Amino acid sequence: MKTLSFGLLVSLVIAGSTGGRAQVQNEKWPTRAVKHPVPSVQDTESAAEKDARMKWFREARFGMFIHWGLYAIPAGKWNGQDVPGIGEWIMNRASIPVADYKALDTKFNPTQFDAHAVVALAKAAGMKYIVITTKHHDGFAMYDSKVDPFNIVNATPYHKDPIRALAEEAQKQGIKFGFYYSQYQDWTAPGGAAYKTGDHKPPTYHWDPAQNGDFATYLHTKAIPQLKELLTNYGTSPAIIWFDTPYESGYRSTDNPDLDKAHGMTPEWAGEIVQLLNSRKDLIWNNRLGGGYPGDTETPEQYIPAQGYPGRDWESCMTINDTWGYKSSDHNFKSTETLLRNLIDIASKGGNYLLNIGPDAMGNVPSEEVQHLEAIGKWMDVNGESVYATKATLFGPEAGSVSKTEMGKDGKPKFVPEWKWRSTTKGDKVYVHLFEWPNGTLHLDKVPRSVTGAYLLADPSQKALKVSQKGQTVEVSLPAKALDPIATVVVLKTR
Ligand code: GLC
């Protein structure tokens, strides 16, 4: 069988896509083993309690990320010039003065935003949860905040709270709803942190004196009070808090707490936020709070780890084009084939796929993003059983292998993905997702179970396929043609 190759599924080096930091394959947000000043739920719960708390997340496998804010107005251009990089970083990358950026709020009136349609789109795609930016690095709150008037209800002609509209729709349509919150970076609040881009100078990497101030003051007068609002004012939401960028640009947590103090969320500051999180019993939160708290999930961004994170929950977040926040010039959309095989690949490694949409300044979802999500949903309608609530593959080598000759950008032997098939597991069923259609027979080695039957998941009659097994080698006779050009699923019944 010919080998399919995708450049998108395993990251190489993604330079400049996250505010100028090169992001290398398998980069993790290190959570230094430090004593937690405030015990988190992960520190205190039993394994059974953790399983119960994470159950819906592990079954969901597929969620929608939404990056939406004032940055959708410039949409990647400033003073008539294209600004490189991801759209939501435009204030930092173009060194936009605070006053000029904040003045965008009088122009923000997304009257075409339709919360029902956005939640319905997520469901049509087969997504089981949504995570939306409630306050990104630019400091603008996309919800009705009494803490800071720089928000969509108070400072714009729109005067409505899209987070409340989405929370109500999510509740009605039976989908979980989570909040992204940038707890460390805030480019418009005095004292808020900033990752370095361009020629911005240490130690603050600010570009406007209006940004200067004391981080602890920002944390105690804005970030923590806003997190309190978000955790108490939206009913059963949020199910997830998605923190982001807890350290300085390129700065990584070390064993030097003094360095941490100067450069990122300290264990004490993070502990004050954990105090808040502990107030929501079933809350799930990620590994990007900082201060040495691992949270619940690893968060590989724009890449899929070679073998997942065995024993750890994880979620690969990815854009459909190249930007999280809307950019009018970014039409570099991935194919439905790539996106759907990403989802299957991630599920086969026991992870979740958080796939992003970036609504424009009027609140419309770009049509290309709608089309791709609807196409994925059509496949999920027929084959979702092989993704939802599944466990990782019983095999492994199908994902690819480590090169004996080539080194990755991280200096380690390069993982070279293989794109012929994947597999997931659920109870006595083993699902084999065929990306390439074998010529007549599916041949599997090292099958650790006895196979009692097989059928094609997309075959409504579930017509039995001929199976032969000798030891751990299994052969399944297949019809001449695949039922789906992107992935046809063979179901093995096992015992
Ligand atoms: C990076 C970017 C941020 C984006 C996030 C999504 O941290 O800085 O803009 O929201 O990735 O994972």
Coordinates of C-alpha atoms and ligand atoms in Angstrom, one line a residue:
M1 CA 0.0 0.0 0.0
K2 CA 1.3 3.5 -0.8
T3 CA 2.2 5.6 2.2
L4 CA 0.2 8.8 2.7
S5 CA 2.0 11.6 4.2
F6 CA 0.6 14.6 6.0
G7 CA 2.7 17.5 7.1
L8 CA 0.1 18.6 9.6
L9 CA -0.3 15.8 12.1
V10 CA 3.1 15.7 13.8
S11 CA 4.5 19.2 14.4
L12 CA 7.9 20.1 13.1
V13 CA 9.0 23.5 14.4
I14 CA 6.1 26.0 14.5
A15 CA 7.9 29.3 14.7
G16 CA 6.0 32.5 15.1
S17 CA 2.7 30.9 15.4
T18 CA 2.5 31.6 19.1
G19 CA 3.7 35.1 19.6
G20 CA 7.2 34.6 18.2
R21 CA 8.1 31.6 20.3
A22 CA 9.3 28.6 18.3
Q23 CA 7.2 25.7 19.4
V24 CA 9.0 22.4 19.0
Q25 CA 7.6 18.9 18.8
N26 CA 6.4 17.4 22.0
E27 CA 6.9 20.6 23.9
K28 CA 5.2 20.4 27.2
W29 CA 4.3 23.1 29.6
P30 CA 6.5 21.9 32.4
T31 CA 5.0 21.6 35.8
R32 CA 7.9 21.6 38.1
A33 CA 7.5 19.2 41.0
V34 CA 7.0 21.8 43.7
K35 CA 5.0 21.7 47.0
H36 CA 1.5 23.2 46.2
P37 CA 0.7 26.0 48.7
V38 CA -3.0 25.2 48.1
P39 CA -3.8 21.5 47.5
S40 CA -5.7 21.2 44.2
V41 CA -8.4 18.6 43.4
Q42 CA -5.8 16.5 41.7
D43 CA -3.8 16.5 44.9
T44 CA -6.7 15.3 47.1
E45 CA -9.1 13.2 45.0
S46 CA -9.0 9.4 44.8
A47 CA -8.5 7.6 41.5
A48 CA -12.2 6.7 41.4
E49 CA -13.2 10.3 42.0
K50 CA -10.8 11.5 39.2
D51 CA -12.3 8.9 36.8
A52 CA -15.8 10.1 37.7
R53 CA -14.8 13.8 37.2
M54 CA -13.0 13.1 33.9
K55 CA -15.6 10.6 32.5
W56 CA -17.5 13.0 30.2
F57 CA -14.3 14.5 28.9
R58 CA -12.7 11.1 28.1
E59 CA -15.9 10.0 26.3
A60 CA -16.2 13.3 24.4
R61 CA -13.0 13.0 22.3
F62 CA -14.0 16.0 20.2
G63 CA -14.5 19.7 21.1
M64 CA -14.8 23.2 19.6
F65 CA -12.3 25.9 20.5
I66 CA -13.6 29.5 19.8
H67 CA -11.2 32.4 19.6
W68 CA -13.3 35.6 19.3
G69 CA -12.6 39.1 20.5
L70 CA -11.7 42.7 19.4
Y71 CA -8.8 41.3 17.3
A72 CA -11.4 40.2 14.8
I73 CA -11.9 43.9 13.8
P74 CA -8.3 44.5 12.5
A75 CA -8.4 40.8 11.4
G76 CA -4.6 40.7 10.9
K77 CA -4.0 44.2 9.4
W78 CA -2.9 47.4 11.2
N79 CA -2.4 50.8 9.6
G80 CA -2.9 49.2 6.2
Q81 CA -0.2 46.6 6.8
D82 CA -0.4 42.8 7.2
V83 CA 0.7 41.8 10.7
P84 CA 2.4 38.4 10.6
G85 CA 1.4 35.6 13.1
I86 CA -1.8 34.6 14.7
G87 CA -4.6 37.1 14.6
E88 CA -5.3 37.4 18.3
W89 CA -1.7 38.5 18.9
I90 CA -2.0 41.6 16.7
M91 CA -1.8 44.1 19.6
N92 CA 1.6 42.6 20.7
R93 CA 3.1 42.0 17.3
A94 CA 2.2 45.4 15.9
S95 CA 3.1 47.2 19.2
I96 CA -0.4 48.8 19.2
P97 CA -0.6 51.4 22.0
V98 CA -3.1 50.5 24.7
A99 CA -5.4 53.6 24.0
D100 CA -5.5 52.8 20.3
Y101 CA -6.3 49.1 20.9
K102 CA -9.0 49.9 23.5
A103 CA -10.6 52.3 21.1
L104 CA -11.6 49.3 18.9
D105 CA -14.3 48.5 21.4
T106 CA -16.5 51.3 20.1
K107 CA -16.5 49.6 16.7
F108 CA -17.4 46.1 18.0
N109 CA -21.0 45.4 17.2
P110 CA -21.3 41.7 16.1
T111 CA -25.0 41.8 15.3
Q112 CA -24.8 38.7 13.1
F113 CA -23.6 36.5 16.0
D114 CA -26.0 33.6 16.6
A115 CA -25.3 31.5 19.7
H116 CA -27.9 28.9 18.7
A117 CA -26.2 28.4 15.3
V118 CA -22.7 28.2 16.8
V119 CA -23.8 25.5 19.3
A120 CA -25.7 23.7 16.6
L121 CA -22.6 23.8 14.3
A122 CA -20.5 22.2 17.1
K123 CA -23.2 19.5 17.5
A124 CA -23.4 19.0 13.7
A125 CA -19.7 18.4 13.6
G126 CA -20.0 15.8 16.3
M127 CA -18.3 17.9 19.0
K128 CA -19.3 17.4 22.6
Y129 CA -18.0 20.5 24.2
I130 CA -17.0 24.1 23.5
V131 CA -14.2 26.2 25.0
I132 CA -14.4 30.0 24.2
T133 CA -12.0 32.8 25.0
T134 CA -13.6 34.9 27.8
K135 CA -10.6 37.1 28.1
H136 CA -7.6 36.7 25.9
H137 CA -4.1 38.3 26.2
D138 CA -5.5 41.6 25.0
G139 CA -7.5 42.0 28.3
F140 CA -10.9 42.5 26.6
A141 CA -13.6 40.6 28.4
M142 CA -16.1 38.9 26.1
Y143 CA -18.7 38.8 28.9
D144 CA -20.5 41.0 31.3
S145 CA -17.7 41.8 33.8
K146 CA -18.4 44.1 36.7
V147 CA -14.6 43.9 37.5
D148 CA -13.4 45.8 34.5
P149 CA -15.4 48.0 32.2
F150 CA -13.3 47.0 29.2
N151 CA -15.9 44.4 28.2
I152 CA -18.4 43.6 25.4
V153 CA -21.5 44.6 27.4
N154 CA -20.1 47.8 28.9
A155 CA -17.7 49.2 26.2
T156 CA -19.3 48.3 22.9
P157 CA -22.5 49.2 21.0
Y158 CA -23.4 45.5 21.1
H159 CA -24.2 45.6 24.9
K160 CA -25.0 41.9 24.9
D161 CA -23.2 39.0 26.7
P162 CA -22.3 36.2 24.1
I163 CA -21.0 34.0 26.8
R164 CA -24.4 34.0 28.6
A165 CA -26.1 33.3 25.2
L166 CA -23.8 30.4 24.5
A167 CA -24.1 29.1 28.1
E168 CA -27.9 29.0 27.7
E169 CA -27.7 27.4 24.3
A170 CA -25.2 24.8 25.5
Q171 CA -27.4 23.9 28.3
K172 CA -30.5 23.6 26.0
Q173 CA -28.6 21.6 23.3
G174 CA -26.8 19.3 25.8
I175 CA -23.2 20.3 25.2
K176 CA -20.6 21.1 27.8
F177 CA -19.2 24.7 27.8
G178 CA -15.8 25.8 29.0
F179 CA -13.9 29.1 29.4
Y180 CA -10.5 30.0 28.1
Y181 CA -9.0 32.7 30.4
S182 CA -5.5 34.3 30.0
Q183 CA -4.6 34.6 33.6
Y184 CA -1.0 35.8 33.2
Q185 CA -0.8 37.9 30.0
D186 CA -2.9 41.0 29.9
W187 CA -1.7 43.7 27.5
T188 CA -4.1 46.4 28.4
A189 CA -4.3 46.1 32.2
P190 CA -1.4 47.8 34.1
G191 CA 0.9 45.1 35.4
G192 CA -0.4 42.4 33.2
A193 CA 2.3 40.2 31.7
A194 CA 3.4 40.1 28.1
Y195 CA 5.3 37.5 26.2
K196 CA 8.1 39.0 24.1
T197 CA 7.6 39.7 20.4
G198 CA 9.8 41.8 18.1
D199 CA 12.1 44.2 19.9
H200 CA 10.1 44.4 23.2
K201 CA 12.5 44.7 26.1
P202 CA 12.8 42.7 29.3
P203 CA 11.8 42.4 32.1
T204 CA 8.2 43.3 31.1
Y205 CA 8.4 43.0 27.3
H206 CA 5.8 45.9 27.3
W207 CA 5.7 48.4 24.5
D208 CA 3.5 51.2 26.1
P209 CA 4.1 52.9 29.4
A210 CA 0.4 52.5 30.0
Q211 CA 1.1 48.8 30.5
N212 CA 3.4 49.3 33.4
G213 CA 2.3 48.4 36.9
D214 CA 2.5 45.6 39.5
F215 CA 1.6 42.1 38.4
A216 CA 0.2 41.2 41.9
T217 CA -2.1 44.2 41.7
Y218 CA -3.4 43.0 38.2
L219 CA -3.8 39.5 39.6
H220 CA -5.7 40.6 42.6
T221 CA -7.8 43.4 41.1
K222 CA -8.6 41.8 37.7
A223 CA -7.6 38.2 37.0
I224 CA -8.8 36.6 40.2
P225 CA -12.0 38.7 40.5
Q226 CA -12.9 37.9 36.9
L227 CA -12.3 34.2 37.4
K228 CA -14.6 34.4 40.3
E229 CA -17.3 36.0 38.1
L230 CA -16.8 33.3 35.5
L231 CA -17.0 30.5 38.0
T232 CA -20.2 31.8 39.7
N233 CA -22.3 33.7 37.1
Y234 CA -23.0 31.2 34.4
G235 CA -25.0 28.4 35.9
T236 CA -23.5 24.9 35.3
S237 CA -20.9 26.4 33.1
P238 CA -17.9 26.3 33.0
A239 CA -17.2 22.6 32.8
I240 CA -13.6 23.5 31.9
I241 CA -11.2 26.4 32.6
W242 CA -8.6 26.6 29.9
F243 CA -5.6 28.7 31.2
D244 CA -2.9 29.9 28.9
T245 CA 0.8 31.1 28.8
P246 CA 1.8 31.1 32.4
Y247 CA 5.4 31.9 31.8
E248 CA 7.6 34.5 30.1
S249 CA 8.4 34.2 26.4
G250 CA 10.6 31.2 26.1
Y251 CA 11.0 31.1 29.8
R252 CA 10.5 27.7 31.3
S253 CA 9.8 26.7 34.8
T254 CA 13.1 25.8 36.6
D255 CA 14.0 24.8 40.1
N256 CA 14.7 28.4 41.0
P257 CA 11.6 29.8 42.7
D258 CA 13.2 33.3 42.7
L259 CA 13.5 33.1 38.9
D260 CA 9.9 32.0 38.8
K261 CA 8.8 34.9 40.9
A262 CA 10.4 37.3 38.4
H263 CA 9.2 35.5 35.4
G264 CA 5.8 33.8 35.8
M265 CA 3.0 32.5 37.8
T266 CA 4.5 31.5 41.2
P267 CA 3.2 28.6 43.2
E268 CA 1.7 31.1 45.6
W269 CA -0.1 33.1 42.9
A270 CA -1.3 30.0 41.2
G271 CA -2.4 28.7 44.6
E272 CA -4.7 31.6 45.0
I273 CA -6.4 30.7 41.8
V274 CA -6.6 27.0 42.8
Q275 CA -8.4 28.1 45.9
L276 CA -11.1 29.4 43.5
L277 CA -11.1 26.4 41.3
N278 CA -11.6 24.1 44.3
S279 CA -15.0 25.8 44.7
R280 CA -16.3 24.0 41.6
K281 CA -16.4 20.3 42.4
D282 CA -16.5 18.9 38.9
L283 CA -14.3 21.5 37.1
I284 CA -11.7 20.3 34.7
W285 CA -8.7 22.5 34.1
N286 CA -5.5 22.2 32.0
N287 CA -1.7 22.2 32.5
R288 CA -1.3 25.9 31.7
L289 CA -2.1 27.6 35.1
G290 CA 1.6 27.7 36.1
G291 CA 3.2 27.5 39.6
G292 CA 3.9 23.8 39.2
Y293 CA 0.3 22.7 39.1
P294 CA -0.1 19.9 36.4
G295 CA -3.9 20.3 36.2
D296 CA -5.9 17.6 34.4
T297 CA -4.8 17.7 30.8
E298 CA -1.7 18.0 28.7
T299 CA -2.3 20.6 25.9
P300 CA -0.2 19.9 22.8
E301 CA -0.9 22.8 20.5
Q302 CA -1.0 22.6 16.7
Y303 CA 0.5 19.1 16.9
I304 CA -0.3 15.5 17.8
P305 CA 2.2 13.8 20.1
A306 CA 3.8 10.7 18.6
Q307 CA 2.3 8.3 21.1
G308 CA 0.0 10.5 23.2
Y309 CA 0.6 10.8 26.9
P310 CA -0.1 7.3 28.3
G311 CA -1.7 7.5 31.7
R312 CA -2.5 11.2 31.4
D313 CA -5.5 13.0 29.9
W314 CA -4.6 15.2 27.0
E315 CA -6.2 17.4 24.4
S316 CA -4.5 18.5 21.1
C317 CA -5.7 22.0 20.2
M318 CA -5.5 23.0 16.5
T319 CA -6.6 25.7 14.1
I320 CA -8.4 24.8 10.9
N321 CA -6.3 27.4 9.0
D322 CA -3.2 29.0 10.6
T323 CA -4.7 31.4 13.1
W324 CA -6.8 31.2 16.3
G325 CA -8.3 34.6 16.0
Y326 CA -9.9 35.7 12.7
K327 CA -7.5 37.0 10.0
S328 CA -9.2 38.1 6.7
S329 CA -6.0 37.0 4.8
D330 CA -5.7 33.5 6.2
H331 CA -7.3 31.1 3.7
N332 CA -4.8 28.3 4.4
F333 CA -7.5 25.8 5.5
K334 CA -6.6 22.2 6.2
S335 CA -8.5 19.6 4.2
T336 CA -11.4 17.7 5.7
E337 CA -9.3 14.5 5.2
T338 CA -6.5 15.9 7.3
L339 CA -8.8 17.2 10.1
L340 CA -10.8 14.0 10.2
R341 CA -7.7 11.8 10.3
N342 CA -6.2 14.1 13.0
L343 CA -9.3 13.3 15.1
I344 CA -9.0 9.6 14.5
D345 CA -5.2 9.6 15.1
I346 CA -5.8 11.5 18.4
A347 CA -8.5 9.2 19.6
S348 CA -6.3 6.2 18.7
K349 CA -3.8 7.6 21.2
G350 CA -6.4 8.3 23.9
G351 CA -6.7 12.0 23.5
N352 CA -9.2 14.7 22.6
Y353 CA -9.2 17.0 19.6
L354 CA -10.1 20.7 20.4
L355 CA -10.6 22.2 16.9
N356 CA -10.8 26.0 16.6
I357 CA -13.1 28.4 14.8
G358 CA -12.4 32.1 14.6
P359 CA -15.6 34.2 14.1
D360 CA -15.2 37.5 12.3
A361 CA -16.0 41.0 13.7
M362 CA -19.7 40.6 12.8
G363 CA -19.9 37.3 14.6
N364 CA -20.0 35.1 11.5
V365 CA -18.1 31.8 11.4
P366 CA -15.9 31.7 8.2
S367 CA -17.8 29.5 5.6
E368 CA -14.7 27.3 5.0
E369 CA -14.7 26.4 8.8
V370 CA -18.5 25.6 8.6
Q371 CA -18.0 23.4 5.6
H372 CA -15.2 21.4 7.1
L373 CA -17.0 20.9 10.4
E374 CA -20.2 19.8 8.7
A375 CA -18.2 17.3 6.5
I376 CA -16.6 15.9 9.7
G377 CA -20.0 15.6 11.3
K378 CA -21.4 13.6 8.4
W379 CA -18.6 11.0 8.9
M380 CA -19.2 11.1 12.7
D381 CA -22.9 10.5 12.3
V382 CA -22.1 7.1 10.7
N383 CA -18.8 6.2 12.4
G384 CA -18.8 8.2 15.7
E385 CA -19.1 5.0 17.7
S386 CA -15.4 4.3 16.8
V387 CA -14.3 7.6 18.4
Y388 CA -16.6 8.5 21.3
A389 CA -15.8 6.8 24.6
T390 CA -13.1 4.7 23.1
K391 CA -9.7 3.8 24.5
A392 CA -6.4 3.9 22.7
T393 CA -5.2 1.4 20.2
L394 CA -4.2 -2.2 21.2
F395 CA -1.4 -2.0 18.6
G396 CA 0.8 1.1 18.3
P397 CA 3.3 0.7 15.5
E398 CA 0.6 1.8 13.0
A399 CA 1.1 5.4 14.1
G400 CA 4.7 5.4 12.7
S401 CA 8.2 4.9 13.9
V402 CA 11.3 6.8 15.1
S403 CA 13.7 7.4 12.3
K404 CA 17.1 5.6 12.6
T405 CA 18.8 8.4 10.6
E406 CA 16.8 11.6 10.8
M407 CA 16.8 14.0 13.9
G408 CA 13.9 16.2 14.7
K409 CA 14.2 19.9 15.4
D410 CA 14.3 19.1 19.1
G411 CA 17.5 17.2 18.6
K412 CA 15.9 13.8 19.2
P413 CA 15.4 11.1 16.6
K414 CA 12.5 12.2 14.4
F415 CA 9.2 10.4 14.7
V416 CA 8.0 9.6 11.2
P417 CA 4.2 9.1 11.1
E418 CA 2.7 6.3 9.0
W419 CA -0.8 6.9 7.5
K420 CA -2.3 3.6 6.5
W421 CA -4.6 2.9 9.4
R422 CA -5.5 3.6 13.0
S423 CA -7.3 1.7 15.7
T424 CA -9.4 2.4 18.8
T425 CA -10.9 0.1 21.4
K426 CA -14.2 -0.1 23.3
G427 CA -15.2 -3.1 25.4
D428 CA -15.1 -6.2 23.2
K429 CA -14.9 -4.2 20.0
V430 CA -11.7 -3.2 18.2
Y431 CA -12.2 -0.6 15.5
V432 CA -9.7 -0.4 12.6
H433 CA -9.9 2.8 10.6
L434 CA -8.5 2.2 7.1
F435 CA -7.1 5.3 5.4
E436 CA -6.0 3.2 2.5
W437 CA -8.0 0.3 1.2
P438 CA -6.2 -3.0 1.2
N439 CA -6.4 -5.2 -1.9
G440 CA -9.0 -7.7 -0.8
T441 CA -7.7 -8.6 2.7
L442 CA -7.0 -6.7 5.9
H443 CA -4.0 -8.4 7.6
L444 CA -3.3 -7.6 11.3
D445 CA -0.4 -8.9 13.3
K446 CA -0.1 -9.1 17.2
V447 CA -3.9 -9.0 17.8
P448 CA -4.0 -9.7 21.5
R449 CA -7.5 -11.0 21.5
S450 CA -9.5 -13.8 19.8
V451 CA -11.6 -12.3 17.0
T452 CA -15.2 -13.8 16.8
G453 CA -16.5 -11.7 13.8
A454 CA -16.1 -8.6 11.8
Y455 CA -18.2 -6.1 9.8
L456 CA -18.0 -2.6 8.3
L457 CA -19.3 0.1 10.6
A458 CA -20.8 2.1 7.7
D459 CA -22.6 -1.0 6.4
P460 CA -26.2 -0.7 7.7
S461 CA -26.7 -4.4 7.4
Q462 CA -23.5 -5.1 9.3
K463 CA -22.9 -8.0 6.8
A464 CA -20.4 -10.5 8.4
L465 CA -17.0 -10.4 6.9
K466 CA -14.9 -13.6 6.6
V467 CA -12.3 -13.7 9.4
S468 CA -9.4 -16.2 9.9
Q469 CA -7.0 -16.1 12.9
K470 CA -3.9 -18.1 13.5
G471 CA -2.4 -17.2 16.9
Q472 CA -2.2 -13.4 16.9
T473 CA -2.4 -13.0 13.1
V474 CA -5.8 -12.1 11.8
E475 CA -7.1 -11.7 8.3
V476 CA -10.4 -10.2 7.3
S477 CA -11.8 -10.5 3.7
L478 CA -12.9 -7.0 2.5
P479 CA -15.2 -6.0 -0.4
A480 CA -13.5 -4.4 -3.4
K481 CA -14.3 -0.8 -2.5
A482 CA -14.0 1.3 0.6
L483 CA -17.2 2.7 2.0
D484 CA -15.5 6.1 2.7
P485 CA -12.5 7.7 0.9
I486 CA -11.1 9.3 4.1
A487 CA -11.6 6.4 6.6
T488 CA -13.6 3.2 6.4
V489 CA -14.0 1.4 9.8
V490 CA -13.7 -2.4 10.2
V491 CA -15.3 -3.5 13.5
L492 CA -13.7 -6.6 15.0
K493 CA -15.8 -8.4 17.6
T494 CA -13.4 -10.0 20.1
R495 CA -13.3 -11.9 23.4
Ligands
GLC1 C1 -1.0 30.1 22.3 C2 -1.4 31.5 21.9 C3 -2.8 31.9 22.2 C4 -3.8 30.8 21.9 C5 -3.3 29.5 22.4 C6 -4.3 28.4 22.0 O1 -0.9 30.0 23.7 O2 -0.6 32.4 22.6 O3 -3.1 33.1 21.5 O4 -5.0 31.2 22.5 O5 -2.1 29.2 21.9 O6 -3.8 27.2 22.5

